[in-house]
Tab-separated table of C-alpha atoms in Angstrom:
chain	number	residue	atom	x	y	z
T	797	UNK	CA	4.923	23.147	-18.585
T	798	UNK	CA	2.851	22.764	-21.752
T	799	UNK	CA	3.705	20.589	-24.703
T	800	UNK	CA	3.690	23.649	-26.958
T	801	UNK	CA	6.664	25.018	-25.028
T	802	UNK	CA	8.598	21.757	-24.977
T	803	UNK	CA	12.119	22.145	-26.316
T	804	UNK	CA	12.669	19.275	-28.753
T	805	UNK	CA	16.426	19.798	-28.468
T	806	UNK	CA	16.439	19.430	-24.686
T	807	UNK	CA	18.322	16.532	-23.136
T	808	UNK	CA	17.597	14.872	-19.822
T	809	UNK	CA	19.419	12.708	-17.351
T	810	UNK	CA	16.211	11.008	-16.203
T	811	UNK	CA	12.784	10.464	-17.766
T	812	UNK	CA	10.030	9.449	-15.340
T	813	UNK	CA	6.773	8.000	-16.684
T	814	UNK	CA	3.867	8.745	-14.342
T	815	UNK	CA	3.381	11.778	-12.091
T	816	UNK	CA	1.604	10.147	-9.192
T	817	UNK	CA	3.243	10.087	-5.746
T	818	UNK	CA	5.959	7.626	-6.831
T	819	UNK	CA	6.799	9.500	-10.023
T	820	UNK	CA	6.837	12.980	-8.493
T	821	UNK	CA	8.998	11.786	-5.603
T	822	UNK	CA	11.368	10.095	-8.057
T	823	UNK	CA	11.674	13.293	-10.073
T	824	UNK	CA	12.277	15.401	-6.961
T	825	UNK	CA	14.829	12.990	-5.500
T	826	UNK	CA	16.866	12.977	-8.724
T	827	UNK	CA	16.555	16.740	-9.213
T	828	UNK	CA	17.860	17.343	-5.683
T	829	UNK	CA	21.057	15.626	-6.802
T	830	UNK	CA	21.414	17.941	-9.785
T	831	UNK	CA	19.882	15.691	-12.466
T	832	UNK	CA	17.738	17.133	-15.268
T	833	UNK	CA	14.395	15.318	-15.153
T	834	UNK	CA	11.513	14.979	-17.614
T	835	UNK	CA	8.317	13.959	-15.800
T	836	UNK	CA	5.557	12.647	-18.101
T	837	UNK	CA	1.930	12.161	-17.054
T	838	UNK	CA	-0.981	11.128	-19.299
T	839	UNK	CA	-3.703	12.718	-17.131
T	840	UNK	CA	-4.228	16.461	-16.842
T	841	UNK	CA	-5.748	16.368	-13.349
T	842	UNK	CA	-5.008	14.599	-10.101
T	843	UNK	CA	-7.099	11.408	-9.887
T	844	UNK	CA	-10.111	11.037	-7.613
T	845	UNK	CA	-9.925	7.226	-7.617
T	846	UNK	CA	-9.532	4.996	-4.559
T	847	UNK	CA	-5.775	5.047	-3.951
T	848	UNK	CA	-3.154	5.620	-1.263
T	849	UNK	CA	-4.201	7.962	1.529
T	850	UNK	CA	-2.057	6.868	4.490
T	851	UNK	CA	1.564	7.798	5.094
T	852	UNK	CA	3.576	5.955	7.721
T	853	UNK	CA	6.196	8.029	9.601
T	854	UNK	CA	8.945	7.020	7.191
T	855	UNK	CA	6.876	8.218	4.225
T	856	UNK	CA	6.332	11.594	5.870
T	857	UNK	CA	10.066	11.830	6.525
T	858	UNK	CA	10.822	11.270	2.823
T	859	UNK	CA	8.417	14.050	1.814
T	860	UNK	CA	10.064	16.373	4.327
T	861	UNK	CA	13.512	15.620	2.891
T	862	UNK	CA	12.182	16.254	-0.625
T	863	UNK	CA	10.827	19.646	0.398
T	864	UNK	CA	7.164	18.825	-0.263
T	865	UNK	CA	4.760	21.125	1.565
T	866	UNK	CA	1.697	19.168	2.689
T	867	UNK	CA	0.173	22.047	4.661
T	868	UNK	CA	-2.289	23.059	1.891
T	869	UNK	CA	-3.556	19.445	1.825
T	870	UNK	CA	-4.349	19.597	5.572
T	871	UNK	CA	-3.230	16.062	6.496
T	872	UNK	CA	-4.644	14.454	9.638
T	873	UNK	CA	-2.018	13.265	12.112
T	874	UNK	CA	-2.287	9.716	13.481
T	875	UNK	CA	-0.430	7.953	16.301
T	876	UNK	CA	-0.844	4.437	14.917
T	877	UNK	CA	-3.622	1.857	14.751
T	878	UNK	CA	-6.191	0.310	17.054
T	879	UNK	CA	-7.018	-3.347	16.368
T	880	UNK	CA	-10.571	-4.398	17.300
T	881	UNK	CA	-10.690	-8.212	17.693
T	882	UNK	CA	-13.903	-10.130	17.202
T	883	UNK	CA	-13.359	-12.021	20.470
T	884	UNK	CA	-15.178	-9.480	22.635
T	885	UNK	CA	-11.969	-8.504	24.418
T	886	UNK	CA	-10.543	-4.992	24.655
T	887	UNK	CA	-9.119	-3.260	21.575
T	888	UNK	CA	-5.347	-3.408	21.078
T	889	UNK	CA	-3.502	-0.119	20.584
T	890	UNK	CA	-0.521	-0.324	18.224
T	891	UNK	CA	1.416	2.960	18.333
T	892	UNK	CA	3.796	3.970	15.571
T	893	UNK	CA	7.378	2.901	16.362
T	894	UNK	CA	9.392	5.160	18.665
T	895	UNK	CA	6.481	7.546	19.150
T	896	UNK	CA	6.405	8.518	15.475
T	897	UNK	CA	3.423	10.024	13.715
T	898	UNK	CA	1.600	8.907	10.594
T	899	UNK	CA	-0.761	11.004	8.480
T	900	UNK	CA	-3.791	10.542	6.246
T	901	UNK	CA	-5.128	12.817	3.518
T	902	UNK	CA	-7.171	12.752	0.335
T	903	UNK	CA	-5.189	11.113	-2.475
T	904	UNK	CA	-5.903	13.890	-4.949
T	905	UNK	CA	-4.593	16.483	-2.467
T	906	UNK	CA	-1.378	14.519	-1.981
T	907	UNK	CA	-0.869	14.238	-5.746
T	908	UNK	CA	-1.568	17.957	-6.176
T	909	UNK	CA	1.009	18.854	-3.507
T	910	UNK	CA	3.637	16.627	-5.112
T	911	UNK	CA	2.967	17.912	-8.634
T	912	UNK	CA	3.163	21.471	-7.359
T	913	UNK	CA	6.570	20.759	-5.822
T	914	UNK	CA	7.802	18.967	-8.940
T	915	UNK	CA	6.539	21.665	-11.301
T	916	UNK	CA	8.220	24.371	-9.266
T	917	UNK	CA	11.652	22.703	-9.235
T	918	UNK	CA	14.003	24.230	-11.825
T	919	UNK	CA	15.516	20.836	-12.601
T	920	UNK	CA	12.185	19.196	-13.521
T	921	UNK	CA	10.154	19.573	-16.718
T	922	UNK	CA	6.597	18.418	-15.951
T	923	UNK	CA	4.461	17.481	-18.962
T	924	UNK	CA	0.790	16.798	-18.159
T	925	UNK	CA	-1.298	15.158	-20.862
T	926	UNK	CA	1.808	13.398	-22.214
T	927	UNK	CA	1.069	9.816	-23.241
T	928	UNK	CA	4.032	7.455	-23.563
T	929	UNK	CA	3.745	5.134	-26.566
T	930	UNK	CA	7.115	3.376	-26.620
T	931	UNK	CA	10.362	2.829	-24.769
T	932	UNK	CA	13.305	1.692	-26.882
T	933	UNK	CA	16.669	1.474	-25.202
T	934	UNK	CA	17.510	4.965	-23.971
T	935	UNK	CA	14.610	6.683	-25.763
T	936	UNK	CA	11.048	7.386	-24.650
T	937	UNK	CA	8.439	8.239	-27.292
T	938	UNK	CA	5.434	10.282	-26.224
T	939	UNK	CA	2.649	12.402	-27.657
T	940	UNK	CA	0.356	15.162	-26.470
T	941	UNK	CA	-3.157	14.860	-27.868
T	942	UNK	CA	-3.026	14.891	-31.662
T	943	UNK	CA	0.349	16.633	-31.642
T	944	UNK	CA	3.591	15.259	-33.035
T	945	UNK	CA	5.596	12.478	-31.463
T	946	UNK	CA	8.504	13.429	-29.239
T	947	UNK	CA	11.478	11.110	-28.877
T	948	UNK	CA	13.565	11.948	-25.861
T	949	UNK	CA	16.788	10.191	-24.882
T	950	UNK	CA	17.750	9.874	-21.223
T	951	UNK	CA	20.438	8.170	-19.192
T	952	UNK	CA	17.802	6.635	-16.910
T	953	UNK	CA	14.153	5.759	-17.608
T	954	UNK	CA	11.844	5.166	-14.640
T	955	UNK	CA	8.424	3.516	-14.737
T	956	UNK	CA	6.194	5.053	-12.064
T	957	UNK	CA	2.997	4.243	-13.923
T	958	UNK	CA	1.235	1.936	-11.483
T	959	UNK	CA	0.086	-1.673	-11.382
T	960	UNK	CA	-0.622	-1.831	-15.114
T	961	UNK	CA	2.736	-0.259	-15.921
T	962	UNK	CA	3.425	0.169	-19.629
T	963	UNK	CA	7.090	0.591	-18.807
T	964	UNK	CA	7.194	-2.731	-16.935
T	965	UNK	CA	5.554	-4.521	-19.859
T	966	UNK	CA	7.977	-2.979	-22.328
T	967	UNK	CA	11.107	-3.396	-20.254
T	968	UNK	CA	10.549	-6.645	-18.405
T	969	UNK	CA	8.694	-9.103	-20.651
T	970	UNK	CA	8.209	-11.761	-17.946
T	971	UNK	CA	7.524	-9.981	-14.630
T	972	UNK	CA	6.340	-11.859	-11.599
T	973	UNK	CA	2.651	-12.615	-12.172
T	974	UNK	CA	0.087	-10.727	-10.137
T	975	UNK	CA	-2.435	-12.703	-8.094
T	976	UNK	CA	-5.861	-11.207	-7.449
T	977	UNK	CA	-6.854	-11.992	-3.858
T	978	UNK	CA	-9.842	-9.745	-3.081
T	979	UNK	CA	-11.495	-6.417	-3.774
T	980	UNK	CA	-11.618	-3.267	-1.697
T	981	UNK	CA	-14.817	-1.277	-1.336
T	982	UNK	CA	-14.079	2.320	-0.359
T	983	UNK	CA	-16.651	4.652	1.194
T	984	UNK	CA	-16.602	8.104	2.743
T	985	UNK	CA	-18.585	8.577	5.961
T	986	UNK	CA	-19.478	12.125	6.956
T	987	UNK	CA	-20.173	13.451	10.453
T	988	UNK	CA	-19.210	10.249	12.276
T	989	UNK	CA	-16.695	9.794	15.090
T	990	UNK	CA	-14.034	7.102	15.286
T	991	UNK	CA	-13.881	4.963	18.450
T	992	UNK	CA	-10.574	6.651	19.253
T	993	UNK	CA	-9.620	9.752	17.328
T	994	UNK	CA	-6.004	10.155	16.296
T	995	UNK	CA	-5.655	6.504	15.218
T	996	UNK	CA	-6.500	4.317	12.276
T	997	UNK	CA	-8.804	1.428	13.175
T	998	UNK	CA	-8.779	-2.194	12.004
T	999	UNK	CA	-11.930	-4.228	12.664
T	1000	UNK	CA	-11.968	-8.028	12.540
T	1001	UNK	CA	-15.013	-10.280	12.414
T	1002	UNK	CA	-16.371	-9.563	8.921
T	1003	UNK	CA	-15.604	-11.716	5.851
T	1004	UNK	CA	-12.595	-9.446	5.373
T	1005	UNK	CA	-10.899	-6.808	7.525
T	1006	UNK	CA	-12.330	-3.294	7.699
T	1007	UNK	CA	-10.018	-0.283	7.919
T	1008	UNK	CA	-11.232	3.139	9.081
T	1009	UNK	CA	-9.284	6.380	9.390
T	1010	UNK	CA	-9.995	10.095	9.350
T	1011	UNK	CA	-9.320	12.043	6.157
T	1012	UNK	CA	-10.412	15.487	7.348
T	1013	UNK	CA	-12.377	17.071	10.186
T	1014	UNK	CA	-15.709	15.811	8.869
T	1015	UNK	CA	-14.802	12.720	6.852
T	1016	UNK	CA	-13.844	9.140	7.705
T	1017	UNK	CA	-12.577	6.730	5.070
T	1018	UNK	CA	-13.891	3.179	5.387
T	1019	UNK	CA	-12.351	0.372	3.331
T	1020	UNK	CA	-13.825	-3.124	3.288
T	1021	UNK	CA	-11.886	-6.140	2.091
T	1022	UNK	CA	-14.420	-8.135	0.063
T	1023	UNK	CA	-13.799	-11.753	-1.035
T	1024	UNK	CA	-13.816	-12.711	-4.695
T	1025	UNK	CA	-17.423	-13.884	-4.936
T	1026	UNK	CA	-19.541	-14.436	-8.062
T	1027	UNK	CA	-21.729	-11.461	-7.135
T	1028	UNK	CA	-22.296	-8.246	-9.060
T	1029	UNK	CA	-24.424	-5.145	-8.835
T	1030	UNK	CA	-27.211	-5.133	-6.260
T	1031	UNK	CA	-26.422	-8.669	-5.077
T	1032	UNK	CA	-22.895	-7.602	-4.183
T	1033	UNK	CA	-24.130	-4.450	-2.411
T	1034	UNK	CA	-26.676	-6.512	-0.490
T	1035	UNK	CA	-23.891	-8.857	0.619
T	1036	UNK	CA	-21.805	-5.906	1.853
T	1037	UNK	CA	-24.790	-4.325	3.656
T	1038	UNK	CA	-25.485	-7.527	5.587
T	1039	UNK	CA	-22.002	-8.966	6.176
T	1040	UNK	CA	-19.926	-5.984	7.316
T	1041	UNK	CA	-21.907	-3.714	9.714
T	1042	UNK	CA	-22.059	-6.375	12.492
T	1043	UNK	CA	-18.258	-6.176	12.810
T	1044	UNK	CA	-18.368	-2.414	13.448
T	1045	UNK	CA	-19.335	-0.352	16.491
T	1046	UNK	CA	-22.840	1.111	16.399
T	1047	UNK	CA	-22.142	4.601	14.975
T	1048	UNK	CA	-19.915	3.283	12.173
T	1049	UNK	CA	-22.316	0.433	11.381
T	1050	UNK	CA	-25.264	2.827	11.085
T	1051	UNK	CA	-23.229	5.247	8.961
T	1052	UNK	CA	-22.156	2.407	6.665
T	1053	UNK	CA	-25.711	1.189	6.159
T	1054	UNK	CA	-26.922	4.741	5.530
T	1055	UNK	CA	-24.270	5.619	2.956
T	1056	UNK	CA	-24.794	2.348	1.064
T	1057	UNK	CA	-28.444	3.306	0.565
T	1058	UNK	CA	-27.529	6.177	-1.752
T	1059	UNK	CA	-23.819	6.004	-2.612
T	1060	UNK	CA	-22.139	3.015	-4.284
T	1061	UNK	CA	-18.624	2.201	-3.100
T	1062	UNK	CA	-15.513	2.905	-5.082
T	1063	UNK	CA	-13.922	-0.405	-5.979
T	1064	UNK	CA	-10.306	-1.434	-6.325
T	1065	UNK	CA	-8.875	-4.855	-7.094
T	1066	UNK	CA	-6.275	-6.167	-4.654
T	1067	UNK	CA	-3.446	-7.804	-6.557
T	1068	UNK	CA	-0.271	-9.217	-5.071
T	1069	UNK	CA	2.882	-8.965	-7.149
T	1070	UNK	CA	6.136	-9.746	-5.274
T	1071	UNK	CA	8.652	-6.957	-5.675
T	1072	UNK	CA	11.520	-8.939	-7.152
T	1073	UNK	CA	12.451	-6.563	-9.981
T	1074	UNK	CA	13.167	-2.843	-9.504
T	1075	UNK	CA	15.447	-2.286	-12.454
T	1076	UNK	CA	18.609	-3.037	-14.371
T	1077	UNK	CA	20.824	-1.183	-16.802
T	1078	UNK	CA	19.252	2.211	-17.397
T	1079	UNK	CA	15.639	1.150	-16.661
T	1080	UNK	CA	13.956	1.205	-13.230
T	1081	UNK	CA	10.533	0.704	-11.637
T	1082	UNK	CA	9.147	2.374	-8.510
T	1083	UNK	CA	5.977	2.071	-6.454
T	1084	UNK	CA	3.173	-0.149	-7.710
T	1085	UNK	CA	4.955	-0.601	-11.046
T	1086	UNK	CA	7.579	-2.638	-9.165
T	1087	UNK	CA	5.057	-4.679	-7.174
T	1088	UNK	CA	2.193	-4.622	-4.714
T	1089	UNK	CA	1.231	-6.222	-1.410
T	1090	UNK	CA	-2.168	-6.266	0.255
T	1091	UNK	CA	-3.384	-2.721	1.119
T	1092	UNK	CA	-4.391	-3.833	4.621
T	1093	UNK	CA	-1.086	-2.447	5.944
T	1094	UNK	CA	-1.627	0.923	4.191
T	1095	UNK	CA	2.032	0.916	3.175
T	1096	UNK	CA	1.941	1.452	-0.594
T	1097	UNK	CA	2.682	5.171	-0.435
T	1098	UNK	CA	5.531	4.799	2.032
T	1099	UNK	CA	7.186	2.029	0.022
T	1100	UNK	CA	6.846	4.067	-3.182
T	1101	UNK	CA	8.464	7.132	-1.613
T	1102	UNK	CA	11.345	5.070	-0.280
T	1103	UNK	CA	11.738	3.477	-3.731
T	1104	UNK	CA	12.153	6.955	-5.191
T	1105	UNK	CA	14.673	8.143	-2.636
T	1106	UNK	CA	16.803	4.997	-2.815
T	1107	UNK	CA	16.742	4.934	-6.615
T	1108	UNK	CA	18.072	8.468	-6.902
T	1109	UNK	CA	21.188	7.483	-4.936
T	1110	UNK	CA	21.710	4.207	-6.821
T	1111	UNK	CA	24.325	3.851	-9.520
T	1112	UNK	CA	23.986	0.120	-10.176
T	1113	UNK	CA	20.304	-0.663	-10.728
T	1114	UNK	CA	20.771	-4.414	-10.430
T	1115	UNK	CA	22.217	-3.981	-6.932
T	1116	UNK	CA	19.527	-1.422	-6.119
T	1117	UNK	CA	16.838	-3.907	-7.192
T	1118	UNK	CA	18.213	-6.566	-4.865
T	1119	UNK	CA	18.391	-4.128	-1.940
T	1120	UNK	CA	14.834	-2.888	-2.391
T	1121	UNK	CA	13.444	-6.429	-2.742
T	1122	UNK	CA	15.181	-7.385	0.512
T	1123	UNK	CA	13.963	-4.213	2.241
T	1124	UNK	CA	10.277	-5.007	1.709
T	1125	UNK	CA	10.324	-8.806	1.898
T	1126	UNK	CA	9.365	-9.009	5.588
T	1127	UNK	CA	6.610	-6.471	5.042
T	1128	UNK	CA	5.198	-8.437	2.104
T	1129	UNK	CA	5.070	-11.552	4.281
T	1130	UNK	CA	3.348	-9.644	7.079
T	1131	UNK	CA	0.744	-8.165	4.714
T	1132	UNK	CA	-0.052	-11.601	3.251
T	1133	UNK	CA	-0.194	-13.187	6.706
T	1134	UNK	CA	-2.526	-10.533	8.144
T	1135	UNK	CA	-4.857	-10.823	5.191
T	1136	UNK	CA	-5.031	-14.592	5.628
T	1137	UNK	CA	-5.450	-14.301	9.402
T	1138	UNK	CA	-8.462	-12.009	9.077
T	1139	UNK	CA	-10.118	-13.752	6.106
T	1140	UNK	CA	-9.566	-17.484	6.518
T	1141	UNK	CA	-12.453	-19.025	8.529
T	1142	UNK	CA	-10.673	-22.366	9.099
T	1143	UNK	CA	-10.117	-23.358	12.703
T	1144	UNK	CA	-6.283	-23.408	12.609
T	1145	UNK	CA	-6.280	-19.799	11.405
T	1146	UNK	CA	-8.889	-18.782	13.978
T	1147	UNK	CA	-6.705	-20.319	16.713
T	1148	UNK	CA	-3.653	-18.443	15.448
T	1149	UNK	CA	-5.671	-15.238	15.309
T	1150	UNK	CA	-6.611	-15.663	18.963
T	1151	UNK	CA	-2.953	-16.359	19.704
T	1152	UNK	CA	-2.002	-13.131	17.949
T	1153	UNK	CA	-4.494	-11.157	20.037
T	1154	UNK	CA	-3.167	-12.685	23.236
T	1155	UNK	CA	0.481	-11.988	22.352
T	1156	UNK	CA	-0.197	-8.394	21.333
T	1157	UNK	CA	-2.255	-7.700	24.443
T	1158	UNK	CA	0.429	-9.110	26.707
T	1159	UNK	CA	3.628	-7.783	25.160
T	1160	UNK	CA	4.617	-4.187	24.410
T	1161	UNK	CA	7.755	-5.442	22.672
T	1162	UNK	CA	5.686	-7.592	20.295
T	1163	UNK	CA	3.426	-4.631	19.546
T	1164	UNK	CA	6.517	-2.551	18.773
T	1165	UNK	CA	8.068	-5.282	16.628
T	1166	UNK	CA	4.862	-5.810	14.644
T	1167	UNK	CA	4.527	-2.090	13.983
T	1168	UNK	CA	8.157	-1.761	12.901
T	1169	UNK	CA	7.522	-4.336	10.184
T	1170	UNK	CA	4.095	-2.930	9.304
T	1171	UNK	CA	5.499	0.618	8.988
T	1172	UNK	CA	8.344	-0.693	6.772
T	1173	UNK	CA	10.987	0.276	9.326
T	1174	UNK	CA	12.125	-3.258	10.184
T	1175	UNK	CA	13.556	-5.054	7.142
T	1176	UNK	CA	14.691	-8.243	8.853
T	1177	UNK	CA	12.792	-11.367	7.875
T	1178	UNK	CA	14.064	-13.120	11.043
T	1179	UNK	CA	12.396	-10.390	13.113
T	1180	UNK	CA	9.062	-11.262	11.538
T	1181	UNK	CA	9.803	-14.965	11.915
T	1182	UNK	CA	10.377	-14.413	15.618
T	1183	UNK	CA	6.985	-12.747	15.968
T	1184	UNK	CA	5.261	-15.562	14.061
T	1185	UNK	CA	7.001	-18.216	16.156
T	1186	UNK	CA	5.881	-16.449	19.342
T	1187	UNK	CA	2.247	-16.579	18.214
T	1188	UNK	CA	2.562	-20.151	16.925
T	1189	UNK	CA	4.168	-21.358	20.168
T	1190	UNK	CA	1.359	-19.902	22.237
T	1191	UNK	CA	-1.239	-21.514	19.966
T	1192	UNK	CA	0.500	-24.899	20.186
T	1193	UNK	CA	0.603	-24.700	23.996
T	1194	UNK	CA	-3.120	-23.975	24.112
T	1195	UNK	CA	-3.910	-26.872	21.785
T	1196	UNK	CA	-1.725	-29.247	23.754
T	1197	UNK	CA	-3.417	-28.115	26.952
T	1198	UNK	CA	-6.742	-28.931	25.307
T	1199	UNK	CA	-5.467	-32.446	24.617
T	1200	UNK	CA	-5.255	-32.103	20.838
T	1201	UNK	CA	-1.645	-33.288	20.576
T	1202	UNK	CA	-0.072	-33.714	17.153
T	1203	UNK	CA	-2.896	-32.018	15.253
T	1204	UNK	CA	-2.272	-28.681	16.945
T	1205	UNK	CA	1.429	-28.803	16.088
T	1206	UNK	CA	0.794	-29.895	12.482
T	1207	UNK	CA	-1.636	-27.044	11.837
T	1208	UNK	CA	0.843	-24.457	13.115
T	1209	UNK	CA	3.680	-26.005	11.133
T	1210	UNK	CA	1.569	-25.689	8.009
T	1211	UNK	CA	1.228	-21.993	8.682
T	1212	UNK	CA	4.976	-21.622	9.241
T	1213	UNK	CA	5.708	-23.393	5.949
T	1214	UNK	CA	3.309	-21.035	4.167
T	1215	UNK	CA	4.948	-18.013	5.795
T	1216	UNK	CA	8.382	-19.175	4.583
T	1217	UNK	CA	7.289	-18.964	0.945
T	1218	UNK	CA	6.921	-15.910	-1.259
T	1219	UNK	CA	3.707	-14.068	-0.305
T	1220	UNK	CA	0.754	-15.322	-2.255
T	1221	UNK	CA	-3.009	-15.745	-2.075
T	1222	UNK	CA	-5.044	-17.062	0.803
T	1223	UNK	CA	-5.309	-20.825	0.485
């Protein structure tokens, strides 16, 4: 659709701001139910920035139900993750729950597939290059280039415009504050093999966790979690070159050093914003506009797609907001806990990390439970609490056996108190 062909007399049931994965899925989910949808996107082309590339099984299932054809994007199928501890012990395989399959693909290819599906749906009017300037009550104001303003009323207005959401700022003056916890450096490695193909890989032992997964037959995505240090430019690159390769197996370490010699990383800031508000009245938020957790769990896309699907079926947005906040609460806690476990060098955390490795190596049921929460399939906070208690109990036993007494228990209790709070920064 072009702005020149836009019918100023048209009316819509739903206006969605942002045509990324969350916005396109929101438009498709509403259109499947017979709603007339206006989908507005400021950019003309799919972005090439560092953004979501991993879909957990539940995310793939949503796309299937929405009729999105991913075949042209050539996604790579994955069976789960392999965790590589720094303790010298064997890697820990964490399969997707119930034998499910995940997938990874280039972000721009995913966005292109979703925009193609949205643009082809007769119930959706897709306007690329449409910049929203205001939201007042039931009306969205937008422009295209130097063209005239369009004011379009709708029964529902959805912000799918990312972490810096204009819609969130206009509709929710005092959202939960975002906390910046680290940065992600993203690199593409070509012609290198993963330690075990068909899985994503998480490497511990660097200042922050390293995630590696295949994007296509010849390309591996590497993301490095980098602490917030007062370093910039060449000093920051030098820090990355020296601090992260030792945590990787030889081929990946050599490929990382080689690519850093001629290609700077793409950078993204990791901000945590608890997802306490998803909408009220006629206004809703989906995806990163509603909130974000640490990208270590690679769950942003899956959560956004589920936001879209659940929103389309919701009549009362206040009730919907409460349900969605509850649905991701355990996952937010897990993401914050994993980030702290792999970044905090203090001894109590290191002991708990070793306890986690031991529990996961010994128990298939704990591996399954952890992956259910990580893949956003287990919504029960008590289920996560049970997993944390299992790890904490093992750590306490080991400390008591070492004769450390009260100190071992106090350190673990401090962790449990932290886990009981809303996810926040590493402290």
